Short mmCIF file of C-alpha atoms and ligand atoms in Angstrom, two decimals:
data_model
loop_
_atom_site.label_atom_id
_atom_site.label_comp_id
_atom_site.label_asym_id
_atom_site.label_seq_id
_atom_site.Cartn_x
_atom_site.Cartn_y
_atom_site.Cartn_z
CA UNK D 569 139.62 93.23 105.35
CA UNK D 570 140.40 94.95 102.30
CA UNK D 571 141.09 98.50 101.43
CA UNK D 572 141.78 100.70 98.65
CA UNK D 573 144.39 103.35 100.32
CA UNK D 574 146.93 101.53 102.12
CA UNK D 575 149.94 103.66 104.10
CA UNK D 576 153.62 102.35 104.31
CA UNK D 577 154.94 104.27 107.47
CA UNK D 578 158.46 103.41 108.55
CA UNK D 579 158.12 102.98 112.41
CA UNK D 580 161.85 103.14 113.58
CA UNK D 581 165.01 105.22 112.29
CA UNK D 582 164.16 104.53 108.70
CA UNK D 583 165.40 102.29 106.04
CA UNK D 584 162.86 99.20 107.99
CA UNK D 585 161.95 98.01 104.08
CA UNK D 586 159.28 100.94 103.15
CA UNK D 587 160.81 100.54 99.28
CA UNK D 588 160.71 96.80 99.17
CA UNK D 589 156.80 96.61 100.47
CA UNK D 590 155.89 99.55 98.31
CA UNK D 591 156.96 98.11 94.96
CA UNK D 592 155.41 94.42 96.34
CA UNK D 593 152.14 96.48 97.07
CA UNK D 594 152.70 98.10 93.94
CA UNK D 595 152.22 95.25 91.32
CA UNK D 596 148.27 96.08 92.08
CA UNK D 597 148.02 99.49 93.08
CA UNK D 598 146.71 102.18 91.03
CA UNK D 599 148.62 104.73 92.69
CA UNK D 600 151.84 105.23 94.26
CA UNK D 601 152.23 108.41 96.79
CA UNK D 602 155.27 109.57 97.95
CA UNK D 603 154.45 112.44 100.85
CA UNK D 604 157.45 113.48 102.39
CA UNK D 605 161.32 114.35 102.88
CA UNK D 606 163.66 113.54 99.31
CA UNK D 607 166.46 112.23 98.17
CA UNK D 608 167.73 111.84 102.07
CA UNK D 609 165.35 108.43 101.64
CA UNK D 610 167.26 105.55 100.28
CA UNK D 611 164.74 102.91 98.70
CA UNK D 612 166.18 99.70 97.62
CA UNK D 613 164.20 97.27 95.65
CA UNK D 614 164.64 93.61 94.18
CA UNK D 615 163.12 91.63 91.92
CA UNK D 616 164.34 89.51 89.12
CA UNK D 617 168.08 89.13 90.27
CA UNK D 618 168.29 93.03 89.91
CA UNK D 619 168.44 95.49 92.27
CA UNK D 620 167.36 99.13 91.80
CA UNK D 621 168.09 101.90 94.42
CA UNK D 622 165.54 105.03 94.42
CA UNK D 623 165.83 108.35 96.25
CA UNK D 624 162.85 110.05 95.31
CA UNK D 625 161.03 108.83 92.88
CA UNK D 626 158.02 106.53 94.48
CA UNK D 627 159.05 102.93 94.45
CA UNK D 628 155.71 102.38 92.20
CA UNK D 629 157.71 102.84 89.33
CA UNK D 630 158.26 99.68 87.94
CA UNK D 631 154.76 98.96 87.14
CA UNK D 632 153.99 100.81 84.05
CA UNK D 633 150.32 100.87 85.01
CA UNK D 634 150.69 102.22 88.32
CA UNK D 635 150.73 106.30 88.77
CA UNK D 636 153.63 107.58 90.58
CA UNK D 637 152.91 110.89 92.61
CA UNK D 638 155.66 113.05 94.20
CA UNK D 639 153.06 115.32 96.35
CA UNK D 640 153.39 118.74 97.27
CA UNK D 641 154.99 117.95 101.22
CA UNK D 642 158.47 116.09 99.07
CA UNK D 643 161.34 118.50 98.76
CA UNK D 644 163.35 117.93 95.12
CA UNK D 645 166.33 118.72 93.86
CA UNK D 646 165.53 118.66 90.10
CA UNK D 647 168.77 117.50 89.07
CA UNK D 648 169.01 114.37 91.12
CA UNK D 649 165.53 113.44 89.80
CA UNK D 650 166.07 114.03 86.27
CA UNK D 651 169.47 111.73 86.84
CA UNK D 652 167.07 109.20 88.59
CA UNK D 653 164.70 109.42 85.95
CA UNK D 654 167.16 109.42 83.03
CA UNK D 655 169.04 106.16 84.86
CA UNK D 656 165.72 104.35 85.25
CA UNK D 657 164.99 104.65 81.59
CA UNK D 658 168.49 103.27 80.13
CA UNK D 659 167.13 100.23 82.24
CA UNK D 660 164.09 100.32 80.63
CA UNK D 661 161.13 102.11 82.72
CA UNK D 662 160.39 105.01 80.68
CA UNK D 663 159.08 106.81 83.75
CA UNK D 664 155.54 108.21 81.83
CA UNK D 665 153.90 107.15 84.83
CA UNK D 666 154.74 109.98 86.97
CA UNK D 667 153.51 113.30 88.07
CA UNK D 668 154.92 115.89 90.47
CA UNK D 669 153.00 118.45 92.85
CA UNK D 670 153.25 122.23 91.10
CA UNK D 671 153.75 123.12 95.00
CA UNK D 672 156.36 120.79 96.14
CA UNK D 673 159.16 122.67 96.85
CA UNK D 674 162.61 123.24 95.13
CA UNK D 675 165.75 121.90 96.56
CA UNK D 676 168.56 124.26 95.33
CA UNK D 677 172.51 123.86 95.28
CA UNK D 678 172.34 126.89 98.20
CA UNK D 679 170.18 124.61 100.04
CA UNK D 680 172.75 121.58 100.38
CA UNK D 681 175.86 124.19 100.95
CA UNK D 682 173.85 125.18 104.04
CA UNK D 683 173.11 121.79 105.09
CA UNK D 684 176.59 120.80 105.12
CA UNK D 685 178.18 124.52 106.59
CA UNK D 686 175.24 124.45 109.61
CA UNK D 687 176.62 120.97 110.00
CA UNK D 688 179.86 122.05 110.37
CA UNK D 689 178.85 124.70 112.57
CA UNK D 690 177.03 122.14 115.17
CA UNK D 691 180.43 120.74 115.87
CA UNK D 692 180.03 117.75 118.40
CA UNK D 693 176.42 118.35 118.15
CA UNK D 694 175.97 117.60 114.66
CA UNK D 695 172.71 115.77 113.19
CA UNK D 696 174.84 113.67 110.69
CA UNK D 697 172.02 115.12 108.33
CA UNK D 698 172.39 113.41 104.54
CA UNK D 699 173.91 116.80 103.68
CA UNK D 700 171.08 117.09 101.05
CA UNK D 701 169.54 120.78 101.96
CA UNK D 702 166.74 118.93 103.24
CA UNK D 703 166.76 120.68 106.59
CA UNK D 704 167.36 124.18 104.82
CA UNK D 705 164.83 123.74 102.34
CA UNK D 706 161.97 123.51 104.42
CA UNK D 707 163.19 126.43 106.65
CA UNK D 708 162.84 128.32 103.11
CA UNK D 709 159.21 126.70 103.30
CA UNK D 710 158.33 127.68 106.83
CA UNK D 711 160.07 130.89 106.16
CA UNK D 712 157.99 131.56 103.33
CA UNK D 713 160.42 132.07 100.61
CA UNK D 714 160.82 128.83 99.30
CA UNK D 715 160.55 128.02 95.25
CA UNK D 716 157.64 125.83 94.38
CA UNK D 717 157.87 123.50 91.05
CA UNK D 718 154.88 125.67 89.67
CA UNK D 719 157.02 128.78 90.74
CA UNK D 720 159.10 127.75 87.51
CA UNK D 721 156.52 127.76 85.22
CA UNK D 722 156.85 131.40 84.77
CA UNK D 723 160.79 132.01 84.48
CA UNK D 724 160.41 136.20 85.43
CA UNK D 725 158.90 134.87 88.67
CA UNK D 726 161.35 132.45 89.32
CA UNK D 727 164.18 134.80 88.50
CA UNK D 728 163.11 137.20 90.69
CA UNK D 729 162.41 134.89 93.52
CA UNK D 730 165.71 133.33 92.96
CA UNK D 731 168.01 136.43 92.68
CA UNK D 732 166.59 137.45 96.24
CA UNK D 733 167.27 134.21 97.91
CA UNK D 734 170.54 133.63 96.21
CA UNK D 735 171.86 137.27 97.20
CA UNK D 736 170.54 136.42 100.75
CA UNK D 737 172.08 132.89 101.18
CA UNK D 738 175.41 134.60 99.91
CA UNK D 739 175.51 136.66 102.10
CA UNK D 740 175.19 133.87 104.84
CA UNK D 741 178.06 132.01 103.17
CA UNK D 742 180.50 135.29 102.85
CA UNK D 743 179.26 137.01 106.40
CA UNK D 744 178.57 133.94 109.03
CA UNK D 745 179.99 130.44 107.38
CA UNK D 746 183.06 131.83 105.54
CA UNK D 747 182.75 129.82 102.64
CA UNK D 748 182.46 130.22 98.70
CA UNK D 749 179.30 131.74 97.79
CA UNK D 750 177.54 130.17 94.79
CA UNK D 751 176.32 131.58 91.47
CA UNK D 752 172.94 132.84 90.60
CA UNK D 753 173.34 132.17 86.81
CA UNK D 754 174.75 128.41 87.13
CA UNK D 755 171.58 127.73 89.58
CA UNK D 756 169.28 129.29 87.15
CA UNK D 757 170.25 127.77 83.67
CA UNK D 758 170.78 124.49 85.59
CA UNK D 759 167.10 124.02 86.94
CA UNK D 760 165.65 125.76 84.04
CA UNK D 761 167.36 122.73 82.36
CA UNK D 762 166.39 120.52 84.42
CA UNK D 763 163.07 121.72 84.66
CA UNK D 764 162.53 121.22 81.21
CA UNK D 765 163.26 117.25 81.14
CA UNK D 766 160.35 117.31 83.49
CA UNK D 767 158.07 119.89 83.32
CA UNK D 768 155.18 117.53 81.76
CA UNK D 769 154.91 115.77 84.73
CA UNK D 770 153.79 118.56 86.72
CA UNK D 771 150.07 119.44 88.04
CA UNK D 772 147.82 119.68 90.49
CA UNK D 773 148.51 116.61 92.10
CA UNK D 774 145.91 117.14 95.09
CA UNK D 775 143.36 117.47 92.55
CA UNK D 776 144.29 113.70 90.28
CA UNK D 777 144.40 112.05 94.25
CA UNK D 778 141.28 112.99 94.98
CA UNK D 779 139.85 112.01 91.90
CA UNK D 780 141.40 108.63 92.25
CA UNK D 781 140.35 108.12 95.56
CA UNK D 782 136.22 108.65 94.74
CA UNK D 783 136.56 106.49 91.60
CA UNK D 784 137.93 103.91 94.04
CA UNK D 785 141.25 103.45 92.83
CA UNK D 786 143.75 101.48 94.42
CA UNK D 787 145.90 104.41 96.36
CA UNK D 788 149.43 103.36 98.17
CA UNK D 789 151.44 105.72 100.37
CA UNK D 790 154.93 105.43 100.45
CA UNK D 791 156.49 106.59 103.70
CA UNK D 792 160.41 108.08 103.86
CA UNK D 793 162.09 107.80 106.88
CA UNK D 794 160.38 106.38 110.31
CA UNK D 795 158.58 108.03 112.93
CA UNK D 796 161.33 108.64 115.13
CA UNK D 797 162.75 111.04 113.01
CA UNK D 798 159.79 112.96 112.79
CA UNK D 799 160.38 116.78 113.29
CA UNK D 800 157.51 116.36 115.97
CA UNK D 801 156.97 112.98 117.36
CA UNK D 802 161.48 112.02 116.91
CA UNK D 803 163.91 112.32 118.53
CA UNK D 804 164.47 116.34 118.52
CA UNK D 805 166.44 117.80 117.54
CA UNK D 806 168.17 114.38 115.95
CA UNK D 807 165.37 114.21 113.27
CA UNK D 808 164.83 115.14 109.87
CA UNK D 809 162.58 118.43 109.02
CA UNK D 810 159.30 116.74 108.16
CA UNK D 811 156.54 114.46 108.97
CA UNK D 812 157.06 110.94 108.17
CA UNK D 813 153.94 109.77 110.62
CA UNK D 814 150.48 108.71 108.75
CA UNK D 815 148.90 111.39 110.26
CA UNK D 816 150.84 114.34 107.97
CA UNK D 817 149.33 112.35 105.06
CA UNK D 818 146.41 114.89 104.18
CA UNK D 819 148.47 117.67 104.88
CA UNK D 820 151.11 116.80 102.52
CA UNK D 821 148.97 115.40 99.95
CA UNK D 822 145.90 117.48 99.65
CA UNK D 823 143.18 115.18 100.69
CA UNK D 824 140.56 114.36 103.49
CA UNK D 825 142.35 112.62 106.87
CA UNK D 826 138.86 110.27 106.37
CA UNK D 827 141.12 108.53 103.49
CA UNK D 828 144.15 107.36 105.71
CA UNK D 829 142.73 104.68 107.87
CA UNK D 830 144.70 101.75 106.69
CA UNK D 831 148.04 101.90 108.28
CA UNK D 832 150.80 99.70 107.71
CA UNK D 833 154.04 100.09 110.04
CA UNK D 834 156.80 98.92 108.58
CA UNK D 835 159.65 97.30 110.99
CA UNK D 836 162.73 95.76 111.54
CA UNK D 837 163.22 92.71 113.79
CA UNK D 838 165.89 94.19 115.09
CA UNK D 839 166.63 98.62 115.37
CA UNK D 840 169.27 100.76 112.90
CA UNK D 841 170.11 104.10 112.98
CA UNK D 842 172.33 105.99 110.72
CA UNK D 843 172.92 109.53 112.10
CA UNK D 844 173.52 110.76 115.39
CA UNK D 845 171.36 110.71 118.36
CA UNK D 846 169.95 108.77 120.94
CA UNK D 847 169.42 104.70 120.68
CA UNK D 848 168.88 103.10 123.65
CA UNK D 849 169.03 99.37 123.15
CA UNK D 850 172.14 100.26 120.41
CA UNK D 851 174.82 97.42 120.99
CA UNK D 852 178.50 96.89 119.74
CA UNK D 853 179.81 93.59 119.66
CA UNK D 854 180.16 90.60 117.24
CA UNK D 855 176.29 90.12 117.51
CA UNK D 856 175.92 93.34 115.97
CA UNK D 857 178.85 93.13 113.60
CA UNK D 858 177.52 89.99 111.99
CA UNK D 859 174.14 91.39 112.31
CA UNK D 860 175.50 94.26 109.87
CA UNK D 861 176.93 92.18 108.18
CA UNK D 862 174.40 89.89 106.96
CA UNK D 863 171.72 93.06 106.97
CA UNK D 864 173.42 94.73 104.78
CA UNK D 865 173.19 97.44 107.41
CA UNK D 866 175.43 100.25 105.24
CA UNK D 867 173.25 103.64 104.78
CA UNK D 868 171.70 103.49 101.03
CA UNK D 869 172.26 107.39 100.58
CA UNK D 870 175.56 107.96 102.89
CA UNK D 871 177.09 104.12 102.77
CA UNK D 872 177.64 104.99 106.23
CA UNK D 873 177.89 102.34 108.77
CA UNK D 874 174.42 101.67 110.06
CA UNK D 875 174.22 101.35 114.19
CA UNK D 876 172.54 98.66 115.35
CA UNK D 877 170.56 97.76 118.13
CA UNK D 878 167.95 95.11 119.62
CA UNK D 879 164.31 95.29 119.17
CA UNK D 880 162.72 98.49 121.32
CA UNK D 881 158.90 97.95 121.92
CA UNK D 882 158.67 101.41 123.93
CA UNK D 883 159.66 102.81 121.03
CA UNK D 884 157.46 101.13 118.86
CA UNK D 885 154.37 101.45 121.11
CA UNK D 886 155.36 105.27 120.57
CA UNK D 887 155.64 105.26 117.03
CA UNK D 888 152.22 103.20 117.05
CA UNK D 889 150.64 105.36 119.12
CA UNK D 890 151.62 108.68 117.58
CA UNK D 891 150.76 107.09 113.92
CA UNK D 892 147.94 105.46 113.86
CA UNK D 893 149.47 102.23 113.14
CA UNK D 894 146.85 99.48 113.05
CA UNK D 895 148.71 96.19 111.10
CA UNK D 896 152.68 95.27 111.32
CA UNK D 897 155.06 93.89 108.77
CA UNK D 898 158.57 92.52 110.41
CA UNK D 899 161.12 92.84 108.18
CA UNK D 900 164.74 91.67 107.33
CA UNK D 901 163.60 88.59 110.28
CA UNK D 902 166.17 86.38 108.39
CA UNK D 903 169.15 88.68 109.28
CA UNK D 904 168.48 86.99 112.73
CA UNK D 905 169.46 83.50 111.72
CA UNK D 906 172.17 82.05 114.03
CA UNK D 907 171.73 85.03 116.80
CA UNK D 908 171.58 82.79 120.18
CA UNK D 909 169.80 84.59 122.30
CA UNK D 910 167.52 87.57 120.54
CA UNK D 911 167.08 90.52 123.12
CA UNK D 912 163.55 92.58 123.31
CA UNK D 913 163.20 95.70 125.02
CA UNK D 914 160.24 96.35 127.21
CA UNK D 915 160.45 98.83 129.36
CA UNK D 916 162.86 101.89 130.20
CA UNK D 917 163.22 103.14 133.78
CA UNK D 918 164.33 106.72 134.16
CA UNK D 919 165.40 107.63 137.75
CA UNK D 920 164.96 104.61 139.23
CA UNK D 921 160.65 103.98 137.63
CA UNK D 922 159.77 102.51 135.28
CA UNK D 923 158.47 104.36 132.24
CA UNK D 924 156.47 103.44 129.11
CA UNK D 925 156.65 106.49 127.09
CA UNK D 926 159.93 108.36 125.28
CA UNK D 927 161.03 111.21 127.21
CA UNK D 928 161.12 114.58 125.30
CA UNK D 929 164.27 115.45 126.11
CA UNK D 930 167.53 113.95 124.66
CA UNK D 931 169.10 114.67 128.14
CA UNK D 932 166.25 112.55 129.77
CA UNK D 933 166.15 109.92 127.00
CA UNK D 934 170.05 109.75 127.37
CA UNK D 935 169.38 108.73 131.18
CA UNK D 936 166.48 105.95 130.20
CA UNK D 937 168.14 101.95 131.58
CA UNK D 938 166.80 99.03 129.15
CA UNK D 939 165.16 96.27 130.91
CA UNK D 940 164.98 92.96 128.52
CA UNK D 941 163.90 90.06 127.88
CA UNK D 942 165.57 86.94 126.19
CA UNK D 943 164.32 84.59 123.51
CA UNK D 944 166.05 81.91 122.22
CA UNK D 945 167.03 81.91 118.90
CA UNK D 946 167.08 79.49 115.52
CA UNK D 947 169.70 78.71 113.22
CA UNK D 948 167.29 77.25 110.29
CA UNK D 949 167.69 78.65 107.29
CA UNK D 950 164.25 80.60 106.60
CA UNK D 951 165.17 82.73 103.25
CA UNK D 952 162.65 80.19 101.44
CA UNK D 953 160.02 79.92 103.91
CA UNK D 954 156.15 81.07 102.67
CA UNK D 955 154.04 80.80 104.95
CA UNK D 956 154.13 81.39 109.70
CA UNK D 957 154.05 77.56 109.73
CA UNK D 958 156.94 77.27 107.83
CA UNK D 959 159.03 79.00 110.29
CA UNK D 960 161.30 77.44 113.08
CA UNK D 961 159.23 77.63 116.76
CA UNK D 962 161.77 79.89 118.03
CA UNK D 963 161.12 82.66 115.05
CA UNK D 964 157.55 81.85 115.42
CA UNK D 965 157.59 82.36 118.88
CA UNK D 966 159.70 85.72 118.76
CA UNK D 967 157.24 87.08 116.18
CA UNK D 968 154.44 86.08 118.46
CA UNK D 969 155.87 87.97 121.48
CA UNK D 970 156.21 91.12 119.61
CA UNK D 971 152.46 91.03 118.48
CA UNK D 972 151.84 90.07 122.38
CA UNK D 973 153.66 93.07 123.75
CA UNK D 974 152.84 95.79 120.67
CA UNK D 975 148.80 94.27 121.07
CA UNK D 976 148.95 94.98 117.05
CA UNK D 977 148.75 92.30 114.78
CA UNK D 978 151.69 91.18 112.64
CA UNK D 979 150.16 90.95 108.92
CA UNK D 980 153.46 90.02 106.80
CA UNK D 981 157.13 89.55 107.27
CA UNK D 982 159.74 89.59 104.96
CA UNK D 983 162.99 87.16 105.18
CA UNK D 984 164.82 88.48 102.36
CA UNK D 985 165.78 91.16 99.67
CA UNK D 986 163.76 90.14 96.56
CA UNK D 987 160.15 90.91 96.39
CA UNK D 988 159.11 87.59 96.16
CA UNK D 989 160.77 86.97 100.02
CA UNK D 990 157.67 88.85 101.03
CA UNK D 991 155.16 86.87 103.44
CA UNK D 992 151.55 87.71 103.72
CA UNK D 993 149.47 86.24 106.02
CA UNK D 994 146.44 88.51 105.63
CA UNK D 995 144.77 90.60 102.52
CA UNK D 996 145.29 93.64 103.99
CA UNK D 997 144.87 96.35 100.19
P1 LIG K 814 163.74 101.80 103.14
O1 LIG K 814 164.49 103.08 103.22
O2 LIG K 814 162.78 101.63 104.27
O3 LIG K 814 163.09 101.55 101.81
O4 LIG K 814 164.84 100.66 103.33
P2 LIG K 814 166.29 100.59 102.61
O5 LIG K 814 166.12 100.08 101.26
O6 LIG K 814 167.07 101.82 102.83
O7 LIG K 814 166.98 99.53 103.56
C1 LIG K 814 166.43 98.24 103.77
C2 LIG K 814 167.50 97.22 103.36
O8 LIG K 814 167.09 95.96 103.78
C3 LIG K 814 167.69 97.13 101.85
O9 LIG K 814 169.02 96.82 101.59
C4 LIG K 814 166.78 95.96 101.46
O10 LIG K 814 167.20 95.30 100.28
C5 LIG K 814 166.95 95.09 102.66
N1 LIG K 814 165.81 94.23 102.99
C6 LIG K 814 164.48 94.52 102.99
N2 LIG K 814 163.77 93.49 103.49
C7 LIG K 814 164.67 92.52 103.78
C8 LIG K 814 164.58 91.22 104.36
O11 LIG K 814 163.51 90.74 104.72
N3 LIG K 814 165.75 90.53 104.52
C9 LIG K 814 166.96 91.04 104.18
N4 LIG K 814 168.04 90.29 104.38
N5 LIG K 814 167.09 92.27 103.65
C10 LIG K 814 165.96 93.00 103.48
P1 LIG K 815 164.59 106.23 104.26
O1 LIG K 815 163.37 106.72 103.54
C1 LIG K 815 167.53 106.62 107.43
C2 LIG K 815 168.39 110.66 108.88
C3 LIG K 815 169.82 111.14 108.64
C4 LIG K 815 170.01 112.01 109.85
C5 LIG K 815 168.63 112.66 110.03
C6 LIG K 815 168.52 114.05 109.42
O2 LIG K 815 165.60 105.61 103.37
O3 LIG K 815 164.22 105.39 105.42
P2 LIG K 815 168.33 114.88 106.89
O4 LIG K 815 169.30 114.77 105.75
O5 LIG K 815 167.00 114.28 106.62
O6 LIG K 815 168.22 116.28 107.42
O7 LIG K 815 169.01 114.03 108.08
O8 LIG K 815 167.71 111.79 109.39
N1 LIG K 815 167.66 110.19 107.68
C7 LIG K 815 167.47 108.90 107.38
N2 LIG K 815 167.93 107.78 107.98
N3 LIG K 815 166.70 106.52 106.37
C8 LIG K 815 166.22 107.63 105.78
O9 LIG K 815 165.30 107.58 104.80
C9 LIG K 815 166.63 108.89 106.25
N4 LIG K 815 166.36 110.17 105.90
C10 LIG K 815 166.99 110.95 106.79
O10 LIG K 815 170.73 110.08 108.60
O11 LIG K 815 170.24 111.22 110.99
MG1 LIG K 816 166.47 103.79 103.17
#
């Protein structure tokens, strides 16, 4: 069946392909929505033997007739998405098509300081955040004295907003974390700069989705991240400080829940993390080397070393479950060419039982034993295959026992970087 609002919800540790099926759902969409997090996502997309790597700005971009919405739950540093912006026009997208949220908030320089001192501070217990002020920029919001993007429409306001945050984050940085404080004026001219290479952009944005949505236009979520490192349903405290599930949709958007029915989660055939943390069915051996290897698996923001792991359907029944997940897409399936045996987690046991649910402690979680199963694999190249048929039994077969276990059905797969590697198998938007 078809819709008109489609989400793209990463369901494991992020980076599972939410850029590449955005921009492929894109080419007809009216609307592109990105909800949450910012530049800590890494979105890579490829078409036309180029690639094109975006951080926040929604992966809609491309199409020129598409509307690209960065809604009031994103965080953004106004720098990094004028650079974005600026780099995306020298190759030829002149970025018109995009509007920001007047209450999205502000990621400042004292922001990412933070990120990286608290960081510090966690010693062996450190997140292995992006170092991005992500986390410190929504404590501003919860806090309630964060700096929203309308917040710099009136400069007095913002100055005087700014002058007491910036006086009370140096004093954090002189007092507690013995490091260099940072400059009020610098922060000020820089975003007032900043501000002004994209100040037209910025509105209501609530107000345009809604309007979109009644005159039935074509509306596409974007997820960042993946469920498991949601501040809520993640693994806490090894998460990132907002919502990535469908469910914080409305919220972070402005609109009615009743318009977020069409969920797509978005998943690797195998698991990745980058970051610290708990990952059960992570392995380390030449499988997973050449599996990195031939994924690719190097962090799009941090070029760190992605960890790698087989394919965990507790985790994914969670993620389901907790998101409202009701159609797949397996991704990246090609990276699994030549594996021998393919290894699918389906059950922890904690203690001795068996459990089907994540614990909520890391301590617990840390305890979970993986119980497999073992397919065999294929060594056919699939990189050109279009349609299920196409496939080798053995990558049929494993696609088919994922959609047995999860009880969700697998709508597309994707067995390459390009867009055009992009398998459908069912109208689904
Ligand atoms: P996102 O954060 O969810 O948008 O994902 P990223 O772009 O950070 O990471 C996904 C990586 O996998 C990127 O390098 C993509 O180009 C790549 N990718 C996506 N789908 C496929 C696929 O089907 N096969 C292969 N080999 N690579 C893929
Ligand atoms: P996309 O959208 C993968 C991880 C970080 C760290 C944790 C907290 O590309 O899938 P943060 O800087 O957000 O406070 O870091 O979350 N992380 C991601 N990992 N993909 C992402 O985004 C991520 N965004 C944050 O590595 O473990
Ligand atoms: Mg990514």
């Amino acid at each position: 069946m078809k819709n008109n609002t489609l989400a793209i919800v990463g369901t494991q540790w992020g980076d599972e392909g939410k850029g590449k099926l955005t921009d492929f759902f894109a080419q007809k969409a009216d609307v592109v929505v990105r909800w949450s997090g910012g530049d800590n996502a890494g979105h890579t997309i490829i078409f036309n033997d180029k690639k094109y790597k975006l951080n926040i700005v929604p992966s809609g971009i491309f199409n020129s007739k598409t509307t690209n919405i960065i809604a009031n739950g994103c965080v953004v540093n106004l720098q990094k998405l004028v650079s974005e912006i600026e780099n995306l026009q020298k190759q030829g997208f002149d970025c018109k098509n995009l509007l920001i949220s007047d209450r999205a908030h502000v990621i400042f320089e004292y922001h990412s300081k933070l990120d990286e001192a608290q960081e510090m501070f966690r010693g062996n217990e450190k997140i292995g955040t992006t170092k991005k002020g992500i986390g410190p920029c929504y404590e501003d919001k919860a806090q309630r004295i964060g700096i929203r993007i309308g917040d710099l429409l009136d400069k007095e306001l913002f100055r005087e907003k700014l002058e007491r945050n910036v006086n009370f984050k140096n004093m954090l940085f002189d007092k507690i974390y013995n490091i260099e404080q940072v400059s009020f004026d610098k922060i000020y001219q820089e975003t007032l700069k900043a501000f002004d290479k994209i100040k037209q952009f910025v509105t209501n944005t609530s107000l345009k989705l809604n309007d979109y949505i009644k005159t039935n236009k074509k509306v596409l979520f974007e997820g960042a991240q993946g469920v498991m490192l949601d501040l809520d349903h993640g693994t806490y405290p090894f998460v990132t400080s907002s919502n990535p599930t469908a469910s914080s949709i409305p919220t972070n958007t402005g609109i009615s829940p009743a318009f977020v029915n069409n969920i797509l989660g978005v998943v690797k055939a195998y698991s990745t993390r980058v970051g610290e943390g708990p990952f059960p069915t992570e392995f380390d051996d030449s499988v997973s080397q050449d599996i990195r290897i031939r994924g690719n698996e190097f962090g799009t923001v941090s070029k760190r070393p992605r960890r790698i792991g087989w394919f965990d359907s507790v985790l994914i029944q969670h993620t389901l479950l907790v998101s409202g997940i009701n159609k797949l897409s397996i991704m990246l399936l090609d990276v699994l060419t030549g594996v021998k045996t393919i290894k699918i987690c389906t059950s922890y046991k904690l203690n001795g039982k068996k459990i089907s649910y994540i614990p909520s402690t890391i301590k617990e979680y840390e305890k979970c034993e993986v119980e497999y199963i073992e397919m065999p694999g294929w060594t056919e190249d699939i990189s050109k295959v279009t349609s299920f048929d196409q496939l080798p039994k053995n990558a049929q077969n494993y696609l088919k026992k994922i959609e047995d276990i999860l009880k969700v059905k697998i709508v597309m797969f994707s067995v390459g970087r390009d867009r055009l590697q992009t398998i459908k198998m069912e109208e689904i938007f």
